[in-house]
Amino acid sequence: MKVMKKSISLALILLGYTVAIPAVQAEGYEYYSNQGALVYGSNFGGQKKIIAKFTGINRRDLYPVENISGEQERYIIEDEVTTIKEEYHWITDGHVILWRGKIVSNPPGTPMVDVASFKALGRFAVDKYSLYFDGQRTESNSGASKVDLATLKAIEDNSSTLVDRHNLYLLGRRQASSDDFSVLQSKLWGDIERFRPRNEGATSRDLLIRHRQDVFLNGQRIADVDADTFHIIRWIPNSLLVYRDKHGEHRYAYGNPAGKMATTDDANSFEIGEKNRPLAQATRAG
C-alpha cells in the first residue's frame, strides 16, 4: 500500500496480512496579515498556500462568533483537519461573518446576514432571520418554529445533528419533532481498534441516528435502508460503514475523501475477516 509522501506508517500483522496505517497528519488554516491584506491560508507539511484575500478587514479586529453553548473562545483558533479531527470556526470583525475563508452572504430575496445576532454551534449557526450550515443559509428562522437557543444542543457533540425543545435539525434544516428520533451509535474518529489503539486525542465524532423509517449518518440520509433490520457489521470512522439489513450487505463510503481508508475489496484490504462475522446490532439510546 502506498502512503503519502513524508508520512510515517504503522505496520500491523492482522490475520497473516500486513496492513499499513498512515500517521496522523495535520493541515491548518488560519487568518493572517500579508502585505496589508487579510489572508486565509493553509499550512500542510510546512508548505503554505494562500486560499483567499480580503480588503477592508483588519486581522486585529477578528474574533470568534458567540458560541451558543456558552463555551466562548477568547482568541481565534485556526481551522484544523486531520485523520482524527475536523474543526472549523465562524469568525467576525463585527461587520461581516467569515467561514473557511469566505464571507458569509445570503441569496437574493432573503434577509441579509444579521451580524449582531449571529451565534454558532460547531458547523451550525443562526441569526434572528436565518439558519446556516457550513457557511450557507439553509432556511428561515421565524415564526413558531424559531430556534430555541436556550435548549439547542448537538447530539453526541456532532453539530450535523442538533435538537432543541421543538425540533430535530439535520445539516442545518428542521426535520421533525425533537422526540421523533433515536441515537443508534456514535464513534470517535481514530477509534479503529482493529488496526491501532484508540486515539485519545480524537475530538470529531460520527453519529448514526434513526428518524422514523430512515437512518442518517452525520445528518445525511443513507438511501434505501430498512431501519427495522439495520445492523452494523464494520465501521471505520470518517471512511466506511458496512451494514446489513433485509436487503443484504452494503458498503457506505463517506468522509473526506469518501472511503479513503478502505476503497478496495482485496485480500489485504478492510475486507479481511469481514465475511462470516457475527452481526453487531446498533444500540439504541433515547
PDB file of C-alpha atoms in Angstrom:
ATOM      1  CA  MET A   1       0.000   0.000   0.000  1.00  0.00           C
ATOM      2  CA  LYS A   2       1.334   3.405  -0.947  1.00  0.00           C
ATOM      3  CA  VAL A   3       1.491   6.070   1.719  1.00  0.00           C
ATOM      4  CA  MET A   4       1.580   9.808   1.349  1.00  0.00           C
ATOM      5  CA  LYS A   5       4.966  11.462   0.989  1.00  0.00           C
ATOM      6  CA  LYS A   6       6.584  12.469   4.291  1.00  0.00           C
ATOM      7  CA  SER A   7       4.119  10.377   6.261  1.00  0.00           C
ATOM      8  CA  ILE A   8       5.031   7.692   8.768  1.00  0.00           C
ATOM      9  CA  SER A   9       3.369   4.299   8.532  1.00  0.00           C
ATOM     10  CA  LEU A  10       2.480   1.802  11.200  1.00  0.00           C
ATOM     11  CA  ALA A  11       2.572  -1.825  10.111  1.00  0.00           C
ATOM     12  CA  LEU A  12       0.439  -4.402  11.870  1.00  0.00           C
ATOM     13  CA  ILE A  13       0.091  -8.080  11.193  1.00  0.00           C
ATOM     14  CA  LEU A  14      -3.585  -8.936  11.023  1.00  0.00           C
ATOM     15  CA  LEU A  15      -4.637 -12.485  10.243  1.00  0.00           C
ATOM     16  CA  GLY A  16      -1.408 -13.051   8.363  1.00  0.00           C
ATOM     17  CA  TYR A  17      -1.617  -9.874   6.282  1.00  0.00           C
ATOM     18  CA  THR A  18       0.323  -6.629   6.564  1.00  0.00           C
ATOM     19  CA  VAL A  19      -1.830  -3.532   6.884  1.00  0.00           C
ATOM     20  CA  ALA A  20      -0.194  -0.097   6.604  1.00  0.00           C
ATOM     21  CA  ILE A  21      -1.779   2.754   8.531  1.00  0.00           C
ATOM     22  CA  PRO A  22      -0.672   6.355   7.791  1.00  0.00           C
ATOM     23  CA  ALA A  23       0.273   8.505  10.771  1.00  0.00           C
ATOM     24  CA  VAL A  24      -1.908  11.450  11.736  1.00  0.00           C
ATOM     25  CA  GLN A  25      -1.140  14.486   9.595  1.00  0.00           C
ATOM     26  CA  ALA A  26      -2.447  17.942  10.417  1.00  0.00           C
ATOM     27  CA  GLU A  27      -3.477  20.603   7.960  1.00  0.00           C
ATOM     28  CA  GLY A  28      -4.073  24.011   9.496  1.00  0.00           C
ATOM     29  CA  TYR A  29      -5.924  27.003   8.074  1.00  0.00           C
ATOM     30  CA  GLU A  30      -5.586  30.473   9.549  1.00  0.00           C
ATOM     31  CA  TYR A  31      -6.229  34.180   9.009  1.00  0.00           C
ATOM     32  CA  TYR A  32      -3.170  36.424   8.919  1.00  0.00           C
ATOM     33  CA  SER A  33      -1.965  39.758   7.523  1.00  0.00           C
ATOM     34  CA  ASN A  34       0.012  39.730   4.288  1.00  0.00           C
ATOM     35  CA  GLN A  35       1.179  42.909   2.569  1.00  0.00           C
ATOM     36  CA  GLY A  36      -1.609  44.968   4.067  1.00  0.00           C
ATOM     37  CA  ALA A  37      -4.392  42.493   3.269  1.00  0.00           C
ATOM     38  CA  LEU A  38      -6.174  39.865   5.335  1.00  0.00           C
ATOM     39  CA  VAL A  39      -5.333  36.389   4.088  1.00  0.00           C
ATOM     40  CA  TYR A  40      -6.815  32.955   4.764  1.00  0.00           C
ATOM     41  CA  GLY A  41      -4.237  30.302   4.051  1.00  0.00           C
ATOM     42  CA  SER A  42      -3.329  26.664   4.611  1.00  0.00           C
ATOM     43  CA  ASN A  43      -0.230  25.120   6.125  1.00  0.00           C
ATOM     44  CA  PHE A  44       0.346  21.457   5.295  1.00  0.00           C
ATOM     45  CA  GLY A  45       3.683  19.799   5.899  1.00  0.00           C
ATOM     46  CA  GLY A  46       5.366  23.188   6.154  1.00  0.00           C
ATOM     47  CA  GLN A  47       4.010  24.250   2.752  1.00  0.00           C
ATOM     48  CA  LYS A  48       1.894  27.417   2.961  1.00  0.00           C
ATOM     49  CA  LYS A  49      -0.752  28.330   0.409  1.00  0.00           C
ATOM     50  CA  ILE A  50      -2.959  31.423   0.177  1.00  0.00           C
ATOM     51  CA  ILE A  51      -6.606  30.466  -0.331  1.00  0.00           C
ATOM     52  CA  ALA A  52      -8.339  33.858  -0.127  1.00  0.00           C
ATOM     53  CA  LYS A  53      -7.541  37.569   0.313  1.00  0.00           C
ATOM     54  CA  PHE A  54      -9.801  40.257   1.753  1.00  0.00           C
ATOM     55  CA  THR A  55      -9.683  44.035   1.601  1.00  0.00           C
ATOM     56  CA  GLY A  56     -11.199  46.277   4.245  1.00  0.00           C
ATOM     57  CA  ILE A  57     -10.891  43.663   7.006  1.00  0.00           C
ATOM     58  CA  ASN A  58      -8.196  44.020   9.655  1.00  0.00           C
ATOM     59  CA  ARG A  59      -6.770  40.885  11.272  1.00  0.00           C
ATOM     60  CA  ARG A  60      -6.633  42.653  14.635  1.00  0.00           C
ATOM     61  CA  ASP A  61     -10.402  43.182  14.563  1.00  0.00           C
ATOM     62  CA  LEU A  62     -11.288  39.493  14.172  1.00  0.00           C
ATOM     63  CA  TYR A  63     -12.775  37.420  16.987  1.00  0.00           C
ATOM     64  CA  PRO A  64     -14.830  34.207  17.306  1.00  0.00           C
ATOM     65  CA  VAL A  65     -18.592  34.381  16.866  1.00  0.00           C
ATOM     66  CA  GLU A  66     -20.565  33.897  20.093  1.00  0.00           C
ATOM     67  CA  ASN A  67     -20.952  30.206  20.903  1.00  0.00           C
ATOM     68  CA  ILE A  68     -24.488  29.005  21.612  1.00  0.00           C
ATOM     69  CA  SER A  69     -23.162  26.504  24.165  1.00  0.00           C
ATOM     70  CA  GLY A  70     -21.741  29.326  26.275  1.00  0.00           C
ATOM     71  CA  GLU A  71     -18.186  27.995  25.984  1.00  0.00           C
ATOM     72  CA  GLN A  72     -16.798  31.133  24.398  1.00  0.00           C
ATOM     73  CA  GLU A  73     -13.326  31.261  22.860  1.00  0.00           C
ATOM     74  CA  ARG A  74     -11.421  34.465  23.544  1.00  0.00           C
ATOM     75  CA  TYR A  75      -8.967  34.064  20.693  1.00  0.00           C
ATOM     76  CA  ILE A  76      -9.147  32.862  17.117  1.00  0.00           C
ATOM     77  CA  ILE A  77      -8.338  29.158  16.830  1.00  0.00           C
ATOM     78  CA  GLU A  78      -7.032  28.000  13.486  1.00  0.00           C
ATOM     79  CA  ASP A  79      -9.171  25.641  11.452  1.00  0.00           C
ATOM     80  CA  GLU A  80      -7.683  22.151  11.524  1.00  0.00           C
ATOM     81  CA  VAL A  81      -8.116  18.964   9.506  1.00  0.00           C
ATOM     82  CA  THR A  82      -6.501  15.635  10.417  1.00  0.00           C
ATOM     83  CA  THR A  83      -7.442  11.975  10.113  1.00  0.00           C
ATOM     84  CA  ILE A  84      -8.948  12.176  13.613  1.00  0.00           C
ATOM     85  CA  LYS A  85     -10.341  15.698  13.769  1.00  0.00           C
ATOM     86  CA  GLU A  86     -12.011  18.321  11.589  1.00  0.00           C
ATOM     87  CA  GLU A  87     -12.719  21.717  13.130  1.00  0.00           C
ATOM     88  CA  TYR A  88     -13.757  24.982  11.519  1.00  0.00           C
ATOM     89  CA  HIS A  89     -14.746  28.224  13.211  1.00  0.00           C
ATOM     90  CA  TRP A  90     -17.095  31.118  12.499  1.00  0.00           C
ATOM     91  CA  ILE A  91     -15.176  34.406  12.720  1.00  0.00           C
ATOM     92  CA  THR A  92     -16.288  38.055  12.636  1.00  0.00           C
ATOM     93  CA  ASP A  93     -14.962  41.598  12.770  1.00  0.00           C
ATOM     94  CA  GLY A  94     -18.355  42.936  13.843  1.00  0.00           C
ATOM     95  CA  HIS A  95     -19.321  43.789  10.262  1.00  0.00           C
ATOM     96  CA  VAL A  96     -19.116  40.502   8.324  1.00  0.00           C
ATOM     97  CA  ILE A  97     -19.078  36.785   9.160  1.00  0.00           C
ATOM     98  CA  LEU A  98     -16.271  34.570   7.855  1.00  0.00           C
ATOM     99  CA  TRP A  99     -16.390  30.785   7.400  1.00  0.00           C
ATOM    100  CA  ARG A 100     -13.483  28.795   5.974  1.00  0.00           C
ATOM    101  CA  GLY A 101     -12.028  31.790   4.190  1.00  0.00           C
ATOM    102  CA  LYS A 102     -15.280  33.123   2.725  1.00  0.00           C
ATOM    103  CA  ILE A 103     -17.575  35.986   3.655  1.00  0.00           C
ATOM    104  CA  VAL A 104     -20.995  34.576   4.518  1.00  0.00           C
ATOM    105  CA  SER A 105     -23.707  36.146   2.352  1.00  0.00           C
ATOM    106  CA  ASN A 106     -27.310  35.181   1.726  1.00  0.00           C
ATOM    107  CA  PRO A 107     -29.028  34.584  -1.633  1.00  0.00           C
ATOM    108  CA  PRO A 108     -31.032  37.386  -3.304  1.00  0.00           C
ATOM    109  CA  GLY A 109     -34.543  37.681  -1.925  1.00  0.00           C
ATOM    110  CA  THR A 110     -33.564  36.511   1.568  1.00  0.00           C
ATOM    111  CA  PRO A 111     -32.659  38.618   4.619  1.00  0.00           C
ATOM    112  CA  MET A 112     -29.091  39.833   4.905  1.00  0.00           C
ATOM    113  CA  VAL A 113     -26.813  38.199   7.468  1.00  0.00           C
ATOM    114  CA  ASP A 114     -27.508  39.829  10.827  1.00  0.00           C
ATOM    115  CA  VAL A 115     -24.065  40.040  12.396  1.00  0.00           C
ATOM    116  CA  ALA A 116     -25.318  41.456  15.704  1.00  0.00           C
ATOM    117  CA  SER A 117     -27.485  38.402  16.479  1.00  0.00           C
ATOM    118  CA  PHE A 118     -25.270  35.775  14.823  1.00  0.00           C
ATOM    119  CA  LYS A 119     -24.394  32.775  17.031  1.00  0.00           C
ATOM    120  CA  ALA A 120     -22.862  29.392  16.267  1.00  0.00           C
ATOM    121  CA  LEU A 121     -22.569  25.814  17.463  1.00  0.00           C
ATOM    122  CA  GLY A 122     -19.958  23.900  15.501  1.00  0.00           C
ATOM    123  CA  ARG A 123     -20.879  23.875  11.813  1.00  0.00           C
ATOM    124  CA  PHE A 124     -24.358  25.250  12.592  1.00  0.00           C
ATOM    125  CA  ALA A 125     -25.182  28.926  13.054  1.00  0.00           C
ATOM    126  CA  VAL A 126     -28.234  31.124  13.463  1.00  0.00           C
ATOM    127  CA  ASP A 127     -29.207  34.784  13.443  1.00  0.00           C
ATOM    128  CA  LYS A 128     -32.618  36.353  14.050  1.00  0.00           C
ATOM    129  CA  TYR A 129     -33.615  35.794  10.423  1.00  0.00           C
ATOM    130  CA  SER A 130     -31.875  32.641   9.177  1.00  0.00           C
ATOM    131  CA  LEU A 131     -30.301  29.244   9.880  1.00  0.00           C
ATOM    132  CA  TYR A 132     -26.863  28.357   8.484  1.00  0.00           C
ATOM    133  CA  PHE A 133     -24.742  25.268   7.985  1.00  0.00           C
ATOM    134  CA  ASP A 134     -21.188  25.077   6.639  1.00  0.00           C
ATOM    135  CA  GLY A 135     -21.270  28.752   5.698  1.00  0.00           C
ATOM    136  CA  GLN A 136     -24.556  28.620   3.748  1.00  0.00           C
ATOM    137  CA  ARG A 137     -28.049  29.821   4.623  1.00  0.00           C
ATOM    138  CA  THR A 138     -30.346  26.794   4.894  1.00  0.00           C
ATOM    139  CA  GLU A 139     -33.741  28.240   5.839  1.00  0.00           C
ATOM    140  CA  SER A 140     -35.698  30.902   7.689  1.00  0.00           C
ATOM    141  CA  ASN A 141     -35.597  31.383  11.448  1.00  0.00           C
ATOM    142  CA  SER A 142     -39.032  32.806  12.124  1.00  0.00           C
ATOM    143  CA  GLY A 143     -42.486  32.043  13.459  1.00  0.00           C
ATOM    144  CA  ALA A 144     -43.448  29.246  15.822  1.00  0.00           C
ATOM    145  CA  SER A 145     -40.563  27.054  14.639  1.00  0.00           C
ATOM    146  CA  LYS A 146     -37.883  29.579  15.562  1.00  0.00           C
ATOM    147  CA  VAL A 147     -34.754  28.013  17.081  1.00  0.00           C
ATOM    148  CA  ASP A 148     -34.867  27.843  20.866  1.00  0.00           C
ATOM    149  CA  LEU A 149     -31.312  28.838  21.744  1.00  0.00           C
ATOM    150  CA  ALA A 150     -31.765  28.060  25.435  1.00  0.00           C
ATOM    151  CA  THR A 151     -32.303  24.343  24.746  1.00  0.00           C
ATOM    152  CA  LEU A 152     -30.370  23.849  21.489  1.00  0.00           C
ATOM    153  CA  LYS A 153     -27.628  21.211  21.723  1.00  0.00           C
ATOM    154  CA  ALA A 154     -25.560  18.952  19.485  1.00  0.00           C
ATOM    155  CA  ILE A 155     -26.219  15.218  19.807  1.00  0.00           C
ATOM    156  CA  GLU A 156     -23.003  13.415  20.845  1.00  0.00           C
ATOM    157  CA  ASP A 157     -21.086  16.652  20.073  1.00  0.00           C
ATOM    158  CA  ASN A 158     -21.847  16.235  16.359  1.00  0.00           C
ATOM    159  CA  SER A 159     -23.169  19.552  15.039  1.00  0.00           C
ATOM    160  CA  SER A 160     -24.681  17.936  11.932  1.00  0.00           C
ATOM    161  CA  THR A 161     -27.430  16.713  14.279  1.00  0.00           C
ATOM    162  CA  LEU A 162     -28.991  19.115  16.781  1.00  0.00           C
ATOM    163  CA  VAL A 163     -32.156  19.327  18.841  1.00  0.00           C
ATOM    164  CA  ASP A 164     -33.993  21.958  20.814  1.00  0.00           C
ATOM    165  CA  ARG A 165     -37.259  21.591  22.728  1.00  0.00           C
ATOM    166  CA  HIS A 166     -39.203  21.778  19.458  1.00  0.00           C
ATOM    167  CA  ASN A 167     -37.229  20.371  16.547  1.00  0.00           C
ATOM    168  CA  LEU A 168     -34.595  17.999  15.222  1.00  0.00           C
ATOM    169  CA  TYR A 169     -32.091  19.708  12.897  1.00  0.00           C
ATOM    170  CA  LEU A 170     -30.056  17.791  10.315  1.00  0.00           C
ATOM    171  CA  LEU A 171     -27.382  19.651   8.350  1.00  0.00           C
ATOM    172  CA  GLY A 172     -28.927  22.921   9.474  1.00  0.00           C
ATOM    173  CA  ARG A 173     -32.503  22.094   8.437  1.00  0.00           C
ATOM    174  CA  ARG A 174     -35.558  21.297  10.557  1.00  0.00           C
ATOM    175  CA  GLN A 175     -36.709  17.704  10.149  1.00  0.00           C
ATOM    176  CA  ALA A 176     -39.303  16.810  12.750  1.00  0.00           C
ATOM    177  CA  SER A 177     -40.164  16.880  16.417  1.00  0.00           C
ATOM    178  CA  SER A 178     -37.184  16.561  18.733  1.00  0.00           C
ATOM    179  CA  ASP A 179     -38.882  13.487  20.237  1.00  0.00           C
ATOM    180  CA  ASP A 180     -39.118  11.691  16.908  1.00  0.00           C
ATOM    181  CA  PHE A 181     -35.634  10.161  16.623  1.00  0.00           C
ATOM    182  CA  SER A 182     -33.259   7.762  18.382  1.00  0.00           C
ATOM    183  CA  VAL A 183     -29.477   7.537  18.557  1.00  0.00           C
ATOM    184  CA  LEU A 184     -28.195   4.254  17.132  1.00  0.00           C
ATOM    185  CA  GLN A 185     -24.466   4.664  17.765  1.00  0.00           C
ATOM    186  CA  SER A 186     -21.596   7.159  17.656  1.00  0.00           C
ATOM    187  CA  LYS A 187     -17.899   6.653  17.048  1.00  0.00           C
ATOM    188  CA  LEU A 188     -14.854   8.867  17.562  1.00  0.00           C
ATOM    189  CA  TRP A 189     -12.532   9.424  14.631  1.00  0.00           C
ATOM    190  CA  GLY A 190      -9.364   7.479  15.350  1.00  0.00           C
ATOM    191  CA  ASP A 191     -11.352   4.767  17.150  1.00  0.00           C
ATOM    192  CA  ILE A 192     -10.173   1.901  14.917  1.00  0.00           C
ATOM    193  CA  GLU A 193      -9.284  -0.814  17.393  1.00  0.00           C
ATOM    194  CA  ARG A 194      -8.740  -3.481  14.729  1.00  0.00           C
ATOM    195  CA  PHE A 195      -5.787  -1.524  13.404  1.00  0.00           C
ATOM    196  CA  ARG A 196      -4.409   0.554  16.277  1.00  0.00           C
ATOM    197  CA  PRO A 197      -5.227   1.647  19.823  1.00  0.00           C
ATOM    198  CA  ARG A 198      -7.952   4.223  20.228  1.00  0.00           C
ATOM    199  CA  ASN A 199      -6.589   7.752  19.768  1.00  0.00           C
ATOM    200  CA  GLU A 200      -7.387   9.724  22.889  1.00  0.00           C
ATOM    201  CA  GLY A 201      -6.721  12.996  21.057  1.00  0.00           C
ATOM    202  CA  ALA A 202      -9.595  12.454  18.639  1.00  0.00           C
ATOM    203  CA  THR A 203     -12.363  15.020  19.004  1.00  0.00           C
ATOM    204  CA  SER A 204     -14.532  14.600  15.897  1.00  0.00           C
ATOM    205  CA  ARG A 205     -17.287  12.019  16.142  1.00  0.00           C
ATOM    206  CA  ASP A 206     -19.516  10.263  13.610  1.00  0.00           C
ATOM    207  CA  LEU A 207     -23.162   9.783  14.548  1.00  0.00           C
ATOM    208  CA  LEU A 208     -25.848   7.338  13.395  1.00  0.00           C
ATOM    209  CA  ILE A 209     -29.479   8.095  14.199  1.00  0.00           C
ATOM    210  CA  ARG A 210     -32.849   6.691  13.229  1.00  0.00           C
ATOM    211  CA  HIS A 211     -35.670   9.045  12.288  1.00  0.00           C
ATOM    212  CA  ARG A 212     -38.917   7.199  11.617  1.00  0.00           C
ATOM    213  CA  GLN A 213     -38.020   4.672   8.887  1.00  0.00           C
ATOM    214  CA  ASP A 214     -34.762   6.352   7.825  1.00  0.00           C
ATOM    215  CA  VAL A 215     -31.172   6.029   9.045  1.00  0.00           C
ATOM    216  CA  PHE A 216     -28.892   9.077   8.972  1.00  0.00           C
ATOM    217  CA  LEU A 217     -25.098   9.218   9.246  1.00  0.00           C
ATOM    218  CA  ASN A 218     -23.810  12.658  10.264  1.00  0.00           C
ATOM    219  CA  GLY A 219     -27.128  14.170   9.212  1.00  0.00           C
ATOM    220  CA  GLN A 220     -27.058  12.564   5.765  1.00  0.00           C
ATOM    221  CA  ARG A 221     -29.755  10.026   4.892  1.00  0.00           C
ATOM    222  CA  ILE A 222     -28.463   6.602   3.837  1.00  0.00           C
ATOM    223  CA  ALA A 223     -30.677   5.656   0.912  1.00  0.00           C
ATOM    224  CA  ASP A 224     -32.816   2.519   0.781  1.00  0.00           C
ATOM    225  CA  VAL A 225     -32.062   1.258   4.303  1.00  0.00           C
ATOM    226  CA  ASP A 226     -34.597  -0.896   6.105  1.00  0.00           C
ATOM    227  CA  ALA A 227     -34.376   0.706   9.535  1.00  0.00           C
ATOM    228  CA  ASP A 228     -36.063  -2.186  11.352  1.00  0.00           C
ATOM    229  CA  THR A 229     -33.403  -4.733  10.285  1.00  0.00           C
ATOM    230  CA  PHE A 230     -30.388  -2.386  10.144  1.00  0.00           C
ATOM    231  CA  HIS A 231     -27.233  -3.901  11.727  1.00  0.00           C
ATOM    232  CA  ILE A 232     -23.659  -2.614  11.793  1.00  0.00           C
ATOM    233  CA  ILE A 233     -21.000  -5.080  10.626  1.00  0.00           C
ATOM    234  CA  ARG A 234     -17.935  -2.813  10.425  1.00  0.00           C
ATOM    235  CA  TRP A 235     -17.404   0.892  10.938  1.00  0.00           C
ATOM    236  CA  ILE A 236     -14.227   2.846  10.157  1.00  0.00           C
ATOM    237  CA  PRO A 237     -14.935   6.431  11.297  1.00  0.00           C
ATOM    238  CA  ASN A 238     -14.782   9.111   8.600  1.00  0.00           C
ATOM    239  CA  SER A 239     -14.321   6.433   5.957  1.00  0.00           C
ATOM    240  CA  LEU A 240     -16.594   3.403   5.662  1.00  0.00           C
ATOM    241  CA  LEU A 241     -19.726   1.877   7.160  1.00  0.00           C
ATOM    242  CA  VAL A 242     -20.551  -1.745   6.351  1.00  0.00           C
ATOM    243  CA  TYR A 243     -24.061  -2.743   7.382  1.00  0.00           C
ATOM    244  CA  ARG A 244     -26.723  -5.350   6.729  1.00  0.00           C
ATOM    245  CA  ASP A 245     -30.489  -5.154   6.506  1.00  0.00           C
ATOM    246  CA  LYS A 246     -33.163  -7.373   4.964  1.00  0.00           C
ATOM    247  CA  HIS A 247     -31.908  -6.399   1.504  1.00  0.00           C
ATOM    248  CA  GLY A 248     -28.407  -7.783   2.143  1.00  0.00           C
ATOM    249  CA  GLU A 249     -24.958  -6.439   2.993  1.00  0.00           C
ATOM    250  CA  HIS A 250     -23.957  -2.915   1.952  1.00  0.00           C
ATOM    251  CA  ARG A 251     -20.826  -0.727   1.986  1.00  0.00           C
ATOM    252  CA  TYR A 252     -21.353   3.007   2.508  1.00  0.00           C
ATOM    253  CA  ALA A 253     -18.216   5.067   1.791  1.00  0.00           C
ATOM    254  CA  TYR A 254     -18.187   8.593   3.193  1.00  0.00           C
ATOM    255  CA  GLY A 255     -15.888  11.175   4.747  1.00  0.00           C
ATOM    256  CA  ASN A 256     -13.127  13.273   3.254  1.00  0.00           C
ATOM    257  CA  PRO A 257     -12.275  11.793   0.856  1.00  0.00           C
ATOM    258  CA  ALA A 258     -15.066   9.217   0.927  1.00  0.00           C
ATOM    259  CA  GLY A 259     -13.821   5.785   1.882  1.00  0.00           C
ATOM    260  CA  LYS A 260     -10.131   6.664   1.545  1.00  0.00           C
ATOM    261  CA  MET A 261      -9.040   4.164   4.186  1.00  0.00           C
ATOM    262  CA  ALA A 262     -10.934   1.273   2.623  1.00  0.00           C
ATOM    263  CA  THR A 263     -11.693   1.624  -1.064  1.00  0.00           C
ATOM    264  CA  THR A 264     -10.604  -1.786  -2.362  1.00  0.00           C
ATOM    265  CA  ASP A 265     -12.006  -5.259  -1.878  1.00  0.00           C
ATOM    266  CA  ASP A 266      -8.913  -7.430  -1.946  1.00  0.00           C
ATOM    267  CA  ALA A 267      -7.261  -9.798   0.499  1.00  0.00           C
ATOM    268  CA  ASN A 268      -5.172  -7.022   2.068  1.00  0.00           C
ATOM    269  CA  SER A 269      -7.961  -4.514   2.493  1.00  0.00           C
ATOM    270  CA  PHE A 270     -10.578  -3.691   5.090  1.00  0.00           C
ATOM    271  CA  GLU A 271     -12.474  -6.769   3.863  1.00  0.00           C
ATOM    272  CA  ILE A 272     -10.166  -9.090   5.857  1.00  0.00           C
ATOM    273  CA  GLY A 273     -12.246 -11.117   8.280  1.00  0.00           C
ATOM    274  CA  GLU A 274     -15.356  -9.200   7.312  1.00  0.00           C
ATOM    275  CA  LYS A 275     -17.368 -12.069   5.881  1.00  0.00           C
ATOM    276  CA  ASN A 276     -18.993 -14.636   8.154  1.00  0.00           C
ATOM    277  CA  ARG A 277     -18.528 -12.408  11.200  1.00  0.00           C
ATOM    278  CA  PRO A 278     -21.489 -12.286  13.619  1.00  0.00           C
ATOM    279  CA  LEU A 279     -23.549  -9.126  13.269  1.00  0.00           C
ATOM    280  CA  ALA A 280     -23.248  -6.381  15.873  1.00  0.00           C
ATOM    281  CA  GLN A 281     -26.624  -4.709  16.212  1.00  0.00           C
ATOM    282  CA  ALA A 282     -26.632  -0.962  16.693  1.00  0.00           C
ATOM    283  CA  THR A 283     -27.509   0.046  20.217  1.00  0.00           C
ATOM    284  CA  ARG A 284     -30.388   2.413  20.845  1.00  0.00           C
ATOM    285  CA  ALA A 285     -30.497   5.385  23.152  1.00  0.00           C
ATOM    286  CA  GLY A 286     -33.308   7.768  23.817  1.00  0.00           C
TER     287      GLY A 286
END
